[in-house]
Short mmCIF file of C-alpha atoms and ligand atoms in Angstrom, two decimals:
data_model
loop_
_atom_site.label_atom_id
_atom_site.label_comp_id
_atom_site.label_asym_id
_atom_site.label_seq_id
_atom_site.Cartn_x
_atom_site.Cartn_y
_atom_site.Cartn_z
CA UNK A 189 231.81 -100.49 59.54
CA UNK A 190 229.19 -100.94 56.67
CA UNK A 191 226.38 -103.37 57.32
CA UNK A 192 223.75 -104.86 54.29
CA UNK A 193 220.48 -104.57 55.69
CA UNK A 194 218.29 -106.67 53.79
CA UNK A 195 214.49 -107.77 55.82
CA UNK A 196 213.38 -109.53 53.19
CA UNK A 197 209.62 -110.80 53.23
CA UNK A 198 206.78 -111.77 55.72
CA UNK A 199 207.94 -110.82 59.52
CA UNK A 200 211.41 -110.04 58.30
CA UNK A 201 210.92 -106.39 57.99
CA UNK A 202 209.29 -106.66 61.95
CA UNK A 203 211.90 -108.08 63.37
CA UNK A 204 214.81 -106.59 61.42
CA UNK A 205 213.33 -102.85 63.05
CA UNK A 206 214.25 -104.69 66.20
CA UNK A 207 217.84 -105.76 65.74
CA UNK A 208 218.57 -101.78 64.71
CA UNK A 209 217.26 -100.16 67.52
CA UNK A 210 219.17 -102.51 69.52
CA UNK A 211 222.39 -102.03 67.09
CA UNK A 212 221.80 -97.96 67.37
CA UNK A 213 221.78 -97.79 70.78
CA UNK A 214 225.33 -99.83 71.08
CA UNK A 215 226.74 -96.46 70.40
CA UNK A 216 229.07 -97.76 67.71
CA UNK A 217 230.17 -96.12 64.55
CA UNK A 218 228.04 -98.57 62.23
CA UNK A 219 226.83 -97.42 58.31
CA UNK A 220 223.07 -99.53 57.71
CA UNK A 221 221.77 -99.61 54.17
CA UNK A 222 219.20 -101.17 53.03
CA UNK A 223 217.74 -103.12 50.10
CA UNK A 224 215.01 -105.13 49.02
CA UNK A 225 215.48 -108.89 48.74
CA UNK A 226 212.82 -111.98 47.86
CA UNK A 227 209.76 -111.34 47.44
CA UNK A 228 209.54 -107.77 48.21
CA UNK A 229 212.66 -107.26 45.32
CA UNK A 230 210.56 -109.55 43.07
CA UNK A 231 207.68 -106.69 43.74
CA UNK A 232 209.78 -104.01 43.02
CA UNK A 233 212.51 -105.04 40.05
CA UNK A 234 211.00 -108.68 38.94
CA UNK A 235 213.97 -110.17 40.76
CA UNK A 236 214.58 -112.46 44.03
CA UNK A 237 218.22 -110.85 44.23
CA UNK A 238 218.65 -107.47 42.28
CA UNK A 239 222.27 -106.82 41.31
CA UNK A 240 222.46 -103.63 43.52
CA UNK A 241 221.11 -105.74 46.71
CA UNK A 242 224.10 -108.27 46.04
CA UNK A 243 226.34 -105.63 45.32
CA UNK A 244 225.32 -104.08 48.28
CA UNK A 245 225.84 -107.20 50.19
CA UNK A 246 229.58 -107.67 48.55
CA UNK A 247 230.48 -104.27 49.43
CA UNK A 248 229.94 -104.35 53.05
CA UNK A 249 231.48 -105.95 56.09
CA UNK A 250 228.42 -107.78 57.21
CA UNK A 251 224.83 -108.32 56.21
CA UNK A 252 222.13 -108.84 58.38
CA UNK A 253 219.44 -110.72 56.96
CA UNK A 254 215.63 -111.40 57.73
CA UNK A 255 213.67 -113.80 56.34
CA UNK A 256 212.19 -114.53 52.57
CA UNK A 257 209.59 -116.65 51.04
CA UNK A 258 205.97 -116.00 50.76
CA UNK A 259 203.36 -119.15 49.54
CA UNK A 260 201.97 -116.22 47.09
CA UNK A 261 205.27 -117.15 44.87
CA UNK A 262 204.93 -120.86 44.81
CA UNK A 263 203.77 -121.27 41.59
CA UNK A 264 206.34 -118.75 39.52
CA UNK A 265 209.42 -120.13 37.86
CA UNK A 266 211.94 -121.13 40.55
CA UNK A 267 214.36 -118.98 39.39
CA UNK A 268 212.55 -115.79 40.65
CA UNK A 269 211.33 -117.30 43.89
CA UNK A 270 211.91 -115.39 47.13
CA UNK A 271 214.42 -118.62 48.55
CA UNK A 272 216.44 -118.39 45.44
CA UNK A 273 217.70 -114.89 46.91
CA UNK A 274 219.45 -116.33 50.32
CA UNK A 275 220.56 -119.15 48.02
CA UNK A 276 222.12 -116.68 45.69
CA UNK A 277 223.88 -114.48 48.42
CA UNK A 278 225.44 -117.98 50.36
CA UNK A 279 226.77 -118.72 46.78
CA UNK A 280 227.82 -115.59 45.33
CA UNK A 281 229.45 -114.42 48.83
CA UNK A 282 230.95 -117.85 49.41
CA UNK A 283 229.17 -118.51 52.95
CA UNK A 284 230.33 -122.31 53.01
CA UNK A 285 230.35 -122.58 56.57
CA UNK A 286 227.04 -121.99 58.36
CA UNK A 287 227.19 -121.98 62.23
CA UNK A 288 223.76 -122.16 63.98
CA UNK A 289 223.65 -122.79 68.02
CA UNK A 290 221.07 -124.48 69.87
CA UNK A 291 221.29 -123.11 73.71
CA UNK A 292 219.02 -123.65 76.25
CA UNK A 293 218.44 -120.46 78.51
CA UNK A 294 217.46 -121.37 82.11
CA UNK A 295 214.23 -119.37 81.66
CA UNK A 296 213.13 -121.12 78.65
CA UNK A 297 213.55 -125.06 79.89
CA UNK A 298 210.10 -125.27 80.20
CA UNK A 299 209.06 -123.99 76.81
CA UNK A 300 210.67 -126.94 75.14
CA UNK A 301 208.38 -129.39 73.94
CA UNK A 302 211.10 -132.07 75.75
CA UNK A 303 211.31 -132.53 79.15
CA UNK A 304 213.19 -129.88 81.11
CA UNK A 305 215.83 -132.62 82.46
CA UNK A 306 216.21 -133.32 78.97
CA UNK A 307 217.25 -129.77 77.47
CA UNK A 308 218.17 -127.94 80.48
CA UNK A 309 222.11 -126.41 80.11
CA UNK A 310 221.73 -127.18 76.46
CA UNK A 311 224.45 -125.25 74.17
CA UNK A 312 225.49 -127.34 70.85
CA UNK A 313 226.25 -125.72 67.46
CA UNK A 314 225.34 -127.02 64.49
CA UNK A 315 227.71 -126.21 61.81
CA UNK A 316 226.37 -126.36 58.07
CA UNK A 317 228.02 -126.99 55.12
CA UNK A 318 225.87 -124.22 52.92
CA UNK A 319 227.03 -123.75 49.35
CA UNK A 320 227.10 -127.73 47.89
CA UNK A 321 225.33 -130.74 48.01
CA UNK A 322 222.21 -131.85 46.17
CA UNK A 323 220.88 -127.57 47.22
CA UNK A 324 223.30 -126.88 43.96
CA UNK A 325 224.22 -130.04 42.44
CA UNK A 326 223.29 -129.93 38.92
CA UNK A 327 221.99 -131.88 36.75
CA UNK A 328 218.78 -131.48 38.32
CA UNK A 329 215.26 -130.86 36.78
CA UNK A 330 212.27 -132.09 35.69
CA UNK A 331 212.30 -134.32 32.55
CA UNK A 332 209.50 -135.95 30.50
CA UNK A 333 210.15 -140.03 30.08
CA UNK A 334 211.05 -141.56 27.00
CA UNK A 335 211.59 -145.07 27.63
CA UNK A 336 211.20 -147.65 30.74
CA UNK A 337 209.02 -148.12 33.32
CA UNK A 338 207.58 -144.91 33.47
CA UNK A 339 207.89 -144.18 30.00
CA UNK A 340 205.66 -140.65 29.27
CA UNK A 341 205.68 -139.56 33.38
CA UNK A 342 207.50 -137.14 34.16
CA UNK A 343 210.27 -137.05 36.86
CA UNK A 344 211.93 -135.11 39.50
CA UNK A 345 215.70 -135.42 40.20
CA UNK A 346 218.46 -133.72 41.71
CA UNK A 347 222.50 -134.38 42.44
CA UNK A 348 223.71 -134.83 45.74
CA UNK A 349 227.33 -133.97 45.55
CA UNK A 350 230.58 -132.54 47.29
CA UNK A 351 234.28 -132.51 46.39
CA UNK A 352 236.72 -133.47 48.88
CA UNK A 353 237.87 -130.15 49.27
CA UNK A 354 233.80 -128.75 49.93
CA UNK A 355 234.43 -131.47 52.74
CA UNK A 356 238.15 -130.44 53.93
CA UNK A 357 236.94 -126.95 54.40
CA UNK A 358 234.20 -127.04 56.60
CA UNK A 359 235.83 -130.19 58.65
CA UNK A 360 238.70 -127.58 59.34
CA UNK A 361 235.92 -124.89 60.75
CA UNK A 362 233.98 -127.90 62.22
CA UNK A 363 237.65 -129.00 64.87
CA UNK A 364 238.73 -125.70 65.00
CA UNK A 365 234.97 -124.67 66.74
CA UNK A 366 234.84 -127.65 68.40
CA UNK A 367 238.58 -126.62 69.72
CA UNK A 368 237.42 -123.58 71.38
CA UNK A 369 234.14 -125.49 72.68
CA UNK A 370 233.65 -129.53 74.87
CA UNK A 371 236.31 -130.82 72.29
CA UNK A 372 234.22 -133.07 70.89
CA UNK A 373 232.89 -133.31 66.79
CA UNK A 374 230.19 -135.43 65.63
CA UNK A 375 230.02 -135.77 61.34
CA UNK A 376 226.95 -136.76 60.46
CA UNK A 377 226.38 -138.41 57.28
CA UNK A 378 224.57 -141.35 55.47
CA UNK A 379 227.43 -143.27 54.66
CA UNK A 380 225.54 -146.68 54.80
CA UNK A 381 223.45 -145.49 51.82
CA UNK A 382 224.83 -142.56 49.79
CA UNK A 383 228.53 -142.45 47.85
CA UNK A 384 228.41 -138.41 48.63
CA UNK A 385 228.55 -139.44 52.69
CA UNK A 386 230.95 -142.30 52.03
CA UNK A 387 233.98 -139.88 50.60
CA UNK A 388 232.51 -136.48 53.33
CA UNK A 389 233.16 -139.11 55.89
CA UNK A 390 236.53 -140.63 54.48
CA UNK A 391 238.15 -136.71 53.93
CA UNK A 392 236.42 -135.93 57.61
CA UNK A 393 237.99 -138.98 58.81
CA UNK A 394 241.83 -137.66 57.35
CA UNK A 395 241.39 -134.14 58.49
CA UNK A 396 240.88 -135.42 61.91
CA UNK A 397 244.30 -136.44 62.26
CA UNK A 398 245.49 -132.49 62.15
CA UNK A 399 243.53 -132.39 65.47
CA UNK A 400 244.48 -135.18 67.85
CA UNK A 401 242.89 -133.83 71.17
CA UNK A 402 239.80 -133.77 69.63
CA UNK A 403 237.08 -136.23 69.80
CA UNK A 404 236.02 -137.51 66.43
CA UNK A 405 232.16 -139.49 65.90
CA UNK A 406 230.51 -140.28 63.43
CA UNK A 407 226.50 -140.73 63.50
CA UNK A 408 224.19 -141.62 60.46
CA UNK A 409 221.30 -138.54 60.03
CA UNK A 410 218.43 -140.47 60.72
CA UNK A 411 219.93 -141.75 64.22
CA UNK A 412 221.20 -137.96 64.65
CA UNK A 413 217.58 -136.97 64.53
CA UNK A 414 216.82 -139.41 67.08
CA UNK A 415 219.63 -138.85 69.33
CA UNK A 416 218.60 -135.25 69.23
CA UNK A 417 215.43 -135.94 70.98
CA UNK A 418 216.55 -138.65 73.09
CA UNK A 419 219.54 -137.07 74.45
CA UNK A 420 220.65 -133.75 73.29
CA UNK A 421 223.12 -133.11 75.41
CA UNK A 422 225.68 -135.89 74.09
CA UNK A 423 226.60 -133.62 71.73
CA UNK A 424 229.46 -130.44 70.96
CA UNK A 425 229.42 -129.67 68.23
CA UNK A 426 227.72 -131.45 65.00
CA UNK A 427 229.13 -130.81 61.71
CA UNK A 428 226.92 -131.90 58.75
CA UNK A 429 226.05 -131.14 54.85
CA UNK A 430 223.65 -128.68 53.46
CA UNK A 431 220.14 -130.85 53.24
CA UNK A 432 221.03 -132.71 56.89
CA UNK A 433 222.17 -129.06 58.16
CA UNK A 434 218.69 -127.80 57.29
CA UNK A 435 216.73 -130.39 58.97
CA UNK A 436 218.46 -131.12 62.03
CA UNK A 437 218.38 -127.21 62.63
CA UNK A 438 215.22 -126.88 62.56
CA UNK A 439 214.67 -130.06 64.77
CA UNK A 440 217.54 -128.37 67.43
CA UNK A 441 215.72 -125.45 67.66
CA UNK A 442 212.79 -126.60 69.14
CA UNK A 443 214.96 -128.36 72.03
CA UNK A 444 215.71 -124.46 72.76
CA UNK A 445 212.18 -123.96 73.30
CA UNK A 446 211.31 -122.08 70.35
CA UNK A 447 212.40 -121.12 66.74
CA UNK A 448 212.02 -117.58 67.31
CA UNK A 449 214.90 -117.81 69.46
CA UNK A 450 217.66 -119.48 67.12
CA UNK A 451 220.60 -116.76 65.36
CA UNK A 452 222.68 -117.91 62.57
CA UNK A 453 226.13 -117.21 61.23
CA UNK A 454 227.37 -117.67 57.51
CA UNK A 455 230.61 -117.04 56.81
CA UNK A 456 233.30 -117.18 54.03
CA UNK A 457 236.75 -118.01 54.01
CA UNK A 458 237.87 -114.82 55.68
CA UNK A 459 235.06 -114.60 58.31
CA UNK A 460 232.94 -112.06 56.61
CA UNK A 461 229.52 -113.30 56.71
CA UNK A 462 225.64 -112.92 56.81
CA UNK A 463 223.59 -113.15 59.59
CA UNK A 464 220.37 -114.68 60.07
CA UNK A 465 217.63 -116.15 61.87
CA UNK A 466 217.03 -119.40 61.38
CA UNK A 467 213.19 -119.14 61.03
CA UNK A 468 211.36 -118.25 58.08
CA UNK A 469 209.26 -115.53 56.95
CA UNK A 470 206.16 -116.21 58.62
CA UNK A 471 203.83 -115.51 56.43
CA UNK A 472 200.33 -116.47 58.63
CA UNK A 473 202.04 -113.87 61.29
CA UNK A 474 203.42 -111.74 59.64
CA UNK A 475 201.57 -108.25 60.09
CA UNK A 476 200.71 -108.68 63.38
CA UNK A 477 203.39 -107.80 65.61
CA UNK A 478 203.49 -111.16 67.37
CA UNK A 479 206.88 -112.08 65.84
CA UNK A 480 209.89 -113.38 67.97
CA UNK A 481 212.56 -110.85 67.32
CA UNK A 482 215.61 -112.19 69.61
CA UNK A 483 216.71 -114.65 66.83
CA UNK A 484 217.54 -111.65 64.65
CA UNK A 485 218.75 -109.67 67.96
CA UNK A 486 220.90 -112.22 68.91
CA UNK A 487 222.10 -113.04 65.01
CA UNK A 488 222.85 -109.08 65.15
CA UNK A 489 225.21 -110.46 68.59
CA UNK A 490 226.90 -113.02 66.28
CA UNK A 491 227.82 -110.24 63.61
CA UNK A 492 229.19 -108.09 66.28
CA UNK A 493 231.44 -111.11 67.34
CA UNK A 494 232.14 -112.61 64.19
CA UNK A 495 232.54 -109.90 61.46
CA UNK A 496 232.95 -106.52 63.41
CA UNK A 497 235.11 -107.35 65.93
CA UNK A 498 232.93 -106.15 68.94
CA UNK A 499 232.81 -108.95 70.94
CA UNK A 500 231.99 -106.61 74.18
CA UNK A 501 228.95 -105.56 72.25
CA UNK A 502 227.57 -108.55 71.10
CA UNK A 503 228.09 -109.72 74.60
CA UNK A 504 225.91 -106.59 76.33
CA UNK A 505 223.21 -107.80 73.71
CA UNK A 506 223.33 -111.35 74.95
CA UNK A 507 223.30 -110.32 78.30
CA UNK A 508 220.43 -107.66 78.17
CA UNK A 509 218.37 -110.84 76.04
CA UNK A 510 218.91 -112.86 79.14
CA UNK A 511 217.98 -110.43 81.58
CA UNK A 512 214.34 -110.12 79.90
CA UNK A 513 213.68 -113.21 79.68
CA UNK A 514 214.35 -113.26 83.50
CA UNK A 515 212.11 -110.79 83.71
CA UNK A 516 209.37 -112.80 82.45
CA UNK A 517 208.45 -111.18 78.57
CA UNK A 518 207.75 -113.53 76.12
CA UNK A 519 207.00 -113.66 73.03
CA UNK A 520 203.45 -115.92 72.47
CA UNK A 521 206.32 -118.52 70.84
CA UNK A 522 207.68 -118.70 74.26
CA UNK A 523 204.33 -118.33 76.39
CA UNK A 524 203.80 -119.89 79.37
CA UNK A 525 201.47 -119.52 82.47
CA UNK A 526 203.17 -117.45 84.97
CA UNK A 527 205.05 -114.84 82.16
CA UNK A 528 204.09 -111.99 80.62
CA UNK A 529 202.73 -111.60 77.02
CA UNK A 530 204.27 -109.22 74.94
CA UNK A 531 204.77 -108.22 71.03
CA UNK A 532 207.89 -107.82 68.90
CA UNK A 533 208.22 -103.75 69.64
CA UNK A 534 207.59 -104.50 72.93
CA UNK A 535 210.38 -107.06 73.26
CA UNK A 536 212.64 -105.14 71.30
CA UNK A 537 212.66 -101.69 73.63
CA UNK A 538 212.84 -104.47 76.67
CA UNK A 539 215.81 -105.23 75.31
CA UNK A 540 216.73 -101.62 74.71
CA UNK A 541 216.01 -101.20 78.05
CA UNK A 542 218.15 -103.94 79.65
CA UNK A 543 220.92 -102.97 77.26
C1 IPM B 1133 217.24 -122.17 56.08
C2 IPM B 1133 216.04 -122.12 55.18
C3 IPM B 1133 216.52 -122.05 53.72
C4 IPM B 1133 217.30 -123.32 53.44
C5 IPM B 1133 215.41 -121.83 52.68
C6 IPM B 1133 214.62 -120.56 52.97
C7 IPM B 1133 215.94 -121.81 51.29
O1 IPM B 1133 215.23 -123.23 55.40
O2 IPM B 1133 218.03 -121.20 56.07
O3 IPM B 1133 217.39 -123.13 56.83
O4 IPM B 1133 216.72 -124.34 53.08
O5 IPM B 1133 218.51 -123.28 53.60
MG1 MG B 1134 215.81 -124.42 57.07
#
């Protein structure tokens, strides 16, 4: 089994060291290469995504992924910036359907800026539509003013759009998870605004009726958001577009207590996929050893399950994750009084250890 190894930028390349120890010690017959992607292949070749990194990525059974962006690329044409690189592999690899869980270990309650009634038993997964909407809708741009209002400004605009079978696609992932989870599916959508939400939730709507025994809702994004705070646990699973994906992710992940803690799974049509934290790069820790690294352990988990077919392995990883945190080692993302302090190598041979 070949695996793309690709860091990336900013603690990537920190917490990435983790995941392999962790994968080398599973005693499997796994093939790592590397190669450089965002900002460190931007460095090295002048590009985001070099053809041999994405050929790389196409060749193998599974990539594991870091993280990419640094601000020191802001102001370069977009086209070379570090984010265009995970934008190009989703695309170019076809990783429509993005699954990202939000769990709540027992340990952790109290991390979470929620109350711990509020978040404790937690487990929903977010699935992501990740190759449409207005992320790659064209035409976008920026375009100088002729005429109007605003004649001589310039102006910022994008496309926000999906076909119905973008829709059908992940809808059929989106019941078929929630069929092996609570049974239940929220869509969420902005259907009382935007003609893109009207027809996802129409086609979500139709597909529904291949899956009778389970529960269908539907929930505007800007309640979502609210509900997620209020009262996470109403929800199985949530299925959603590309831009809503992104945000509410980010807001689920702090219900688990941290960020650092969140794995990720894109995956194609035929379940080969890429694996990720959800968390950035890092960039004002990055360097310093003080990284989380059990979102990319447990992402490395998800691979194992998903891709490789070692669903015994991924769950020894998952296990040995929850016995340190029982232990007490945290990450300073995860700190609190009573626990021990430690670093990403630390946490990763603590892992190792438990394993
Ligand atoms: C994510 C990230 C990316 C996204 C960025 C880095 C392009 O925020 O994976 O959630 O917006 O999809
Ligand atoms: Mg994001």
């Amino acid at each position: 089994m070949k695996i793309a190894v690709l860091p990336g930028d900013g603690i990537g390349k920190e917490i990435v060291a983790e995941a392999l120890k962790v994968l080398r010690a599973l005693g499997l017959r796994l093939e790592m290469e590397e190669a450089p992607v965002g900002g460190t292949a931007y460095e090295a070749c002048g590009e985001p995504l070099p053809r041999a990194t994405l050929d790389l990525a196409k060749a193998a059974d599974a990539v594991l992924f870091g993280a990419v962006g640094d601000p020191r690329y802001d102001a370069i044409p977009r086209d070379k910036r570090p984010e265009q690189a995970i934008l190009g592999l989703r695309k170019e690899l076809g990783l429509f359907a993005n699954l990202r869980p939000a769990v709540v270990y027992a340990e952790l309650a109290g991390a979470s800026s929620l109350r711990p009634e509020v978040v404790a038993g937690l487990d929903i997964l977010i699935l992501r539509e990740l190759t449409g909407d207005i992320y790659f809708g064209q035409p976008r741009g920026i375009r100088k003013l002729e005429s109007g209002k605003f004649a001589g400004e310039r102006e910022g605009f994008d496309t926000m759009r999906y076909s119905e079978s973008e829709v059908r696609r992940i809808a059929h992932v989106a019941f078929a998870a929630a069929g092996k989870r609570g049974r239940k599916l929220c869509s969420v959508d902005k259907a009382n605004v935007l003609d893109t939400s009207q027809l996802w939730r129409e086609v979500v709507t139709q597909v529904a009726r291949e899956y009778p025994d389970i529960e269908l809702s539907h929930m505007y994004v800007d309640n979502a958001a609210m509900q997620l705070v209020r009262n996470p646990k109403q929800f199985d699973v949530i299925v959603t577009g590309n831009m809503f994906g992104d945000i509410l992710s980010d807001e689920a992940s702090m219900l688990t207590g941290s960020i650092g803690m969140l794995p990720s799974a894109s995956m194609d049509e035929r379940g080969k996929g890429l694996y990720e934290p959800i968390h950035g790069s890092a960039p004002d820790i990055a360097g310093k050893g003080v990284a989380n690294p059990l979102a990319t352990i447990l992402s490395a988990a998800m691979m194992l399950r998903y891709s490789l077919e070692q669903p015994a392995a991924a769950d020894r990883i998952e296990a040995a994750v929850k016995k340190v945190l029982a232990q007490g080692l945290r990450t300073p993302d995860i700190f609190q009084a009573g626990t021990k302090k430690v670093g990403t190598r630390e946490m990763g041979d603590a892992v190792l250890a438990a394993l």
